[in-house]
Amino acid sequence: MGSLFRSETMCLAQLFLQSGTAYECLSALGEKGLVQFRDLNQNISTFQRKFVGEVKRCEELERILVYLVQEINRADIPLPEGETSPPAPPLKQVLEMQEQLQKLEVELREVTKNKEKLRKNLLELIEYTHMLRVTKTFVKRNVEFEPTYEEFPSLESDSLLDYSCMQRLGAKLGFVSGLINQGKVEAFEKMLWRVCKGYTIVSYAELDESLEDPETGEVIKWYVFLISFWGEQIGHKVKKICDCYHCHVYPYPNTAEERREIQEGLNTRIQDLYTVLHKTEDYLRQVLCKAAESVYSRVIQVKKMKAIYHMLNMCSFDVTNKCLIAEVWCPEADLQDLRRALEEGSRESGATIPSFMNIIPTKETPPTRIRTNKFTEGFQNIVDAYGVGSYREVNPALFTIITFPFLFAVMFGDFGHGFVMFLFALLLVLNENHPRLNQSQEIMRMFFNGRYILLLMGLFSVYTGLIYNDCFSKSVNLFGSGWNVSAMYTSSHPPAEHKKMVLWNDSVVRHNSILQLDPSVPGVFRGPYPLGIDPIWNLATNRLTFLNSFKMKMSVILGIIHMTFGVILGIFNHLHFRKKFNIYLVSIPELLFMLCIFGYLIFMIFYKWLVFSAETSRVAPSILIEFINMFLFPASKTNGLYTGQEYVQRVLLVVTALSVPVLFLGKPLFLLWLHNGRSCFGVNRSGYTLIRKDSEEEVSLLGNQDVEEGNHQVEDGCREMACEEFNFGEILMTQVIHSIEYCLGCISNTASYLRLWALSLAHAQLSDVLWAMLMRVGLRVDTTYGVLLLFPVIALFAVLTIFILLIMEGLSAFLHAIRLHWVEFQNKFYVGAGTKFVPFSFSLLSSKFNNDDSVA
């Protein structure tokens, strides 16, 4: 694993790949994930590049594999996922694999089409049998007839459904029968009435069971209908209306004998279709099972092959078109592995001329490469979410591993809650190789990816919970309290001391609901608690006042130390980039401004804690008043914390006042001084420009880099370089804005760290409220029903603790800890304007089967 303090040193390498070995060489590079390719064909359209035909072939194979996976999932056949990733297929096997997949697709489509056709016929025959069974009760025809035409007789006593009567009517009678969707029955009947003007008789009956629609495959309720009509024109209208409402129309038998013959024929055909359909499904399942055995490896191979051709499209050809030239960014530590990968690819292809590489100098800023493992990856992602670090600048992730969970724990400090979080994270860590955790839903996968962050947050919360002596809002008396209540009674002291001290007696104890312990009384305070807050404070009425004072001062101390550490890390950046003037003109004034004001505040806090005791606490001056008087210069003298305090504070203010103009004007004036007398500058050393080209600072630094290195030579090619204009006003405005932001930010950022106190107070109070509303009520019930009530109370307490105090409060503390790192800490030294190193690696390709697209 590389250094986490700073990104790795990168170099730009040029690869010379023989046309016959390029595929194998890139396959070897993709397996190792060493380099990031640069696109040398940016001005060429994607569809005009050399290997666009091979990419289209891979996309065609992807389409076939998507179809195979969909059919396998539809058949409920499990898709095996191998533990090892197969290598990219050799070029000799690509055409064979394409031919096999195309042949398999054609066969599957043909079998599937036949299966769907058989299934549709079977459903239609089943519908026909149900229609014949139901319509048998609608009309009973006893004789066949050929309709004749004559005058209409009287219809007062004759039934319209009596066929002898129909024959006397002389009208041409016809029937239309079929099935219609349940939701369309009412509209269908109204349409028939309006169009046919009442010259139809419609009979309905609902089927007892739901049937599958042959067209859509949806199981719905159906109605069987039988329409009787007179005349051919009305018959045509009825059939058109049935088509509009997507009715399934079937021929209606004219006689009972014909009905019986049709019924027997339908039963025979249904049995035959069932047999053929089962055999077709068995054969289709056998084909899909055989395809499922190799579909995983085929998906991975096609993905790798497509990735290789995408990278080859970024390469350029030499003038002879026999060699591909690629430019890659590669860490210097991996150059030997890169050479070995090229040799391995050349050996596998059997080429007589091996591929080779050449390191080329460049002035472009390389991408940022920081190696991580499963432990540091989560913390690096927190930093990268703010911005990928600039090349070779200090990486905050190294310090975030400790500071982030610690600041979270300051806000979340509770021994019990932290231990529950620690156990949950430990369970994830111990089962990190379980396949279900890797394939879990998004929220659970989020917890799994941050399992080591949760582990440290829980561990640090246990520590801060011990410091706060807080476990589910209750204190734990591990070492015995340092306060002695019996020493406050008069019987514990001689009579001569009774008048000097306020002591207790039986009357005082009996008539006062609140009693105050006086630490100045001998024997009352026997010394501090060995670890954290004394448990007696959990019983005190002024507990909140005491903890607020302690946590507020602690938040300010931690915040100022955190920000000062960020300014100090900026010095390491200036040293590395050889901009020492920034140390004297930026970093040191920033440190003086921070320490002379807020560092002095920390000094006063610690001084008051160490010097003043319980006996002298009443005469101890207020730190807030003394800090305000430091800037107001009051006319009347105050006692102060120590002798000579006024003179020390004036010296600190003078230093602070002098550091501000240096911070505002020092760097612009220094760059102006460097610029005077120079018209063109060059760099007399190979490597990279460590500042952006559009920076005004670069123009002056180009002239003084050689001075700092003890080299006064100027590059010969300087005359050919276009001299950039030096804009002093822009440099001055940029520095003034930065200085104002820093000076005001020191005040606002220090106040921002008070969120450590606020969230710690909120978490403690929520825990206390939850205990008082649930557990205290459950524990105070009498012994008769108390046991029965205690179980649901404990269950409800556990649920609310997990969802409110662990998840909601934990998320709140997590977001505030991120803000403190991004805004208050990282902006002191971290630019975050780099580009992430994205290697050409097959391990970044997804190997999971998705429902919609399994290979894209």
CSV table of N, CA and C in Angstrom, one decimal, residues 366-430:
chain,number,residue,atom,x,y,z
A,366,PRO,N,-0.6,15.6,-13.5
A,366,PRO,CA,-1.1,14.3,-13.5
A,366,PRO,C,-2.3,14.1,-12.6
A,367,PRO,N,-3.0,13.0,-12.8
A,367,PRO,CA,-4.1,12.7,-11.9
A,367,PRO,C,-3.6,12.2,-10.5
A,368,THR,N,-4.5,12.3,-9.6
A,368,THR,CA,-4.2,11.9,-8.2
A,368,THR,C,-4.5,10.5,-7.9
A,369,ARG,N,-3.5,9.8,-7.5
A,369,ARG,CA,-3.5,8.4,-7.2
A,369,ARG,C,-3.2,8.1,-5.7
A,370,ILE,N,-4.2,7.7,-4.9
A,370,ILE,CA,-4.0,7.3,-3.5
A,370,ILE,C,-4.5,5.9,-3.3
A,371,ARG,N,-3.6,5.0,-3.0
A,371,ARG,CA,-4.0,3.6,-2.8
A,371,ARG,C,-4.7,3.5,-1.4
A,372,THR,N,-5.7,2.7,-1.4
A,372,THR,CA,-6.5,2.5,-0.2
A,372,THR,C,-6.8,1.0,-0.1
A,373,ASN,N,-7.1,0.6,1.1
A,373,ASN,CA,-7.6,-0.8,1.4
A,373,ASN,C,-9.0,-0.7,1.9
A,374,LYS,N,-9.5,-1.8,2.3
A,374,LYS,CA,-10.9,-1.8,2.8
A,374,LYS,C,-11.1,-1.0,4.0
A,375,PHE,N,-10.1,-0.8,4.8
A,375,PHE,CA,-10.2,0.0,6.0
A,375,PHE,C,-10.2,1.5,5.7
A,376,THR,N,-9.2,2.0,4.9
A,376,THR,CA,-9.1,3.4,4.6
A,376,THR,C,-10.0,3.9,3.5
A,377,GLU,N,-10.6,3.0,2.8
A,377,GLU,CA,-11.4,3.4,1.6
A,377,GLU,C,-12.6,4.3,2.0
A,378,GLY,N,-13.2,4.0,3.1
A,378,GLY,CA,-14.4,4.8,3.5
A,378,GLY,C,-14.0,6.2,3.9
A,379,PHE,N,-12.9,6.3,4.6
A,379,PHE,CA,-12.4,7.7,5.0
A,379,PHE,C,-12.0,8.5,3.8
A,380,GLN,N,-11.3,7.8,2.8
A,380,GLN,CA,-10.9,8.5,1.6
A,380,GLN,C,-12.1,8.9,0.8
A,381,ASN,N,-13.2,8.2,0.8
A,381,ASN,CA,-14.4,8.6,0.1
A,381,ASN,C,-15.0,9.8,0.8
A,382,ILE,N,-14.9,10.0,2.1
A,382,ILE,CA,-15.4,11.2,2.7
A,382,ILE,C,-14.7,12.4,2.2
A,383,VAL,N,-13.3,12.3,2.1
A,383,VAL,CA,-12.5,13.4,1.6
A,383,VAL,C,-12.8,13.7,0.1
A,384,ASP,N,-12.9,12.6,-0.7
A,384,ASP,CA,-13.1,12.8,-2.1
A,384,ASP,C,-14.5,13.4,-2.4
A,385,ALA,N,-15.5,13.2,-1.5
A,385,ALA,CA,-16.8,13.8,-1.7
A,385,ALA,C,-16.7,15.3,-1.7
A,386,TYR,N,-15.7,15.8,-0.9
A,386,TYR,CA,-15.5,17.3,-0.9
A,386,TYR,C,-14.8,17.7,-2.2
A,387,GLY,N,-13.8,17.0,-2.6
A,387,GLY,CA,-13.1,17.3,-3.8
A,387,GLY,C,-11.8,16.4,-3.9
A,388,VAL,N,-11.5,15.9,-5.1
A,388,VAL,CA,-10.3,15.0,-5.2
A,388,VAL,C,-9.1,15.9,-5.0
A,389,GLY,N,-8.2,15.5,-4.2
A,389,GLY,CA,-7.0,16.3,-3.9
A,389,GLY,C,-6.2,16.6,-5.1
A,390,SER,N,-5.6,17.8,-5.1
A,390,SER,CA,-4.6,18.2,-6.1
A,390,SER,C,-3.4,17.3,-6.1
A,391,TYR,N,-2.7,17.2,-7.2
A,391,TYR,CA,-1.6,16.3,-7.3
A,391,TYR,C,-0.5,16.6,-6.3
A,392,ARG,N,-0.2,15.6,-5.4
A,392,ARG,CA,0.9,15.6,-4.4
A,392,ARG,C,0.6,16.6,-3.3
A,393,GLU,N,-0.6,17.0,-3.1
A,393,GLU,CA,-0.8,17.8,-1.9
A,393,GLU,C,-1.2,16.9,-0.7
A,394,VAL,N,-1.1,17.4,0.5
A,394,VAL,CA,-1.4,16.6,1.7
A,394,VAL,C,-2.8,16.1,1.7
A,395,ASN,N,-2.9,14.8,2.0
A,395,ASN,CA,-4.2,14.1,1.9
A,395,ASN,C,-4.8,14.1,3.3
A,396,PRO,N,-6.0,14.8,3.5
A,396,PRO,CA,-6.6,14.8,4.9
A,396,PRO,C,-7.1,13.5,5.4
A,397,ALA,N,-7.2,12.5,4.5
A,397,ALA,CA,-7.8,11.2,4.9
A,397,ALA,C,-7.0,10.5,6.0
A,398,LEU,N,-5.7,10.7,5.9
A,398,LEU,CA,-4.9,10.1,7.0
A,398,LEU,C,-5.2,10.5,8.4
A,399,PHE,N,-5.5,11.8,8.5
A,399,PHE,CA,-5.9,12.3,9.8
A,399,PHE,C,-7.4,12.2,10.1
A,400,THR,N,-8.2,12.1,9.0
A,400,THR,CA,-9.6,11.9,9.2
A,400,THR,C,-9.9,10.6,9.9
A,401,ILE,N,-9.0,9.6,9.7
A,401,ILE,CA,-9.3,8.3,10.3
A,401,ILE,C,-9.4,8.4,11.8
A,402,ILE,N,-8.7,9.4,12.4
A,402,ILE,CA,-8.8,9.6,13.9
A,402,ILE,C,-9.8,10.7,14.2
A,403,THR,N,-9.6,11.8,13.5
A,403,THR,CA,-10.4,13.0,13.9
A,403,THR,C,-11.9,12.9,13.6
A,404,PHE,N,-12.2,12.2,12.5
A,404,PHE,CA,-13.6,12.1,12.2
A,404,PHE,C,-14.4,11.3,13.2
A,405,PRO,N,-14.0,10.1,13.5
A,405,PRO,CA,-14.8,9.4,14.6
A,405,PRO,C,-14.7,10.0,15.9
A,406,PHE,N,-13.6,10.7,16.2
A,406,PHE,CA,-13.5,11.4,17.5
A,406,PHE,C,-14.5,12.5,17.7
A,407,LEU,N,-14.5,13.4,16.6
A,407,LEU,CA,-15.5,14.5,16.7
A,407,LEU,C,-16.9,14.0,16.7
A,408,PHE,N,-17.2,12.9,16.0
A,408,PHE,CA,-18.5,12.3,16.0
A,408,PHE,C,-18.8,11.8,17.4
A,409,ALA,N,-17.8,11.2,18.1
A,409,ALA,CA,-18.0,10.7,19.4
A,409,ALA,C,-18.2,11.8,20.4
A,410,VAL,N,-17.6,12.9,20.2
A,410,VAL,CA,-17.8,14.1,21.1
A,410,VAL,C,-19.3,14.5,21.1
A,411,MET,N,-19.9,14.4,20.0
A,411,MET,CA,-21.3,14.8,19.9
A,411,MET,C,-22.3,13.6,20.3
A,412,PHE,N,-21.8,12.4,20.2
A,412,PHE,CA,-22.6,11.2,20.3
A,412,PHE,C,-22.3,10.5,21.6
A,413,GLY,N,-21.4,11.1,22.5
A,413,GLY,CA,-20.9,10.4,23.6
A,413,GLY,C,-21.9,9.7,24.5
A,414,ASP,N,-22.0,8.4,24.4
A,414,ASP,CA,-22.8,7.6,25.3
A,414,ASP,C,-22.2,6.2,25.3
A,415,PHE,N,-21.9,5.7,26.5
A,415,PHE,CA,-21.2,4.4,26.5
A,415,PHE,C,-22.2,3.3,26.0
A,416,GLY,N,-23.4,3.3,26.3
A,416,GLY,CA,-24.4,2.3,25.9
A,416,GLY,C,-24.6,2.3,24.4
A,417,HIS,N,-25.0,3.6,23.9
A,417,HIS,CA,-25.2,3.7,22.5
A,417,HIS,C,-24.0,3.4,21.6
A,418,GLY,N,-22.8,3.9,22.1
A,418,GLY,CA,-21.6,3.6,21.3
A,418,GLY,C,-21.3,2.1,21.3
A,419,PHE,N,-21.6,1.4,22.4
A,419,PHE,CA,-21.3,0.0,22.4
A,419,PHE,C,-22.2,-0.8,21.4
A,420,VAL,N,-23.5,-0.4,21.4
A,420,VAL,CA,-24.4,-1.0,20.4
A,420,VAL,C,-24.0,-0.8,19.0
A,421,MET,N,-23.6,0.5,18.7
A,421,MET,CA,-23.1,0.8,17.3
A,421,MET,C,-21.8,0.0,17.0
A,422,PHE,N,-20.9,-0.2,18.0
A,422,PHE,CA,-19.7,-1.0,17.9
A,422,PHE,C,-20.0,-2.4,17.6
A,423,LEU,N,-21.0,-3.0,18.3
A,423,LEU,CA,-21.3,-4.4,18.0
A,423,LEU,C,-21.9,-4.6,16.6
A,424,PHE,N,-22.8,-3.6,16.2
A,424,PHE,CA,-23.4,-3.7,14.9
A,424,PHE,C,-22.3,-3.7,13.8
A,425,ALA,N,-21.3,-2.7,13.9
A,425,ALA,CA,-20.2,-2.6,13.0
A,425,ALA,C,-19.3,-3.9,13.0
A,426,LEU,N,-19.1,-4.4,14.2
A,426,LEU,CA,-18.2,-5.5,14.4
A,426,LEU,C,-18.9,-6.7,13.7
A,427,LEU,N,-20.2,-6.8,13.8
A,427,LEU,CA,-20.9,-7.9,13.1
A,427,LEU,C,-20.7,-7.8,11.6
A,428,LEU,N,-20.8,-6.6,11.1
A,428,LEU,CA,-20.6,-6.4,9.6
A,428,LEU,C,-19.1,-6.8,9.2
A,429,VAL,N,-18.2,-6.4,10.0
A,429,VAL,CA,-16.8,-6.6,9.7
A,429,VAL,C,-16.5,-8.1,9.7
A,430,LEU,N,-17.0,-8.8,10.7
A,430,LEU,CA,-16.8,-10.3,10.8
A,430,LEU,C,-17.4,-11.1,9.7
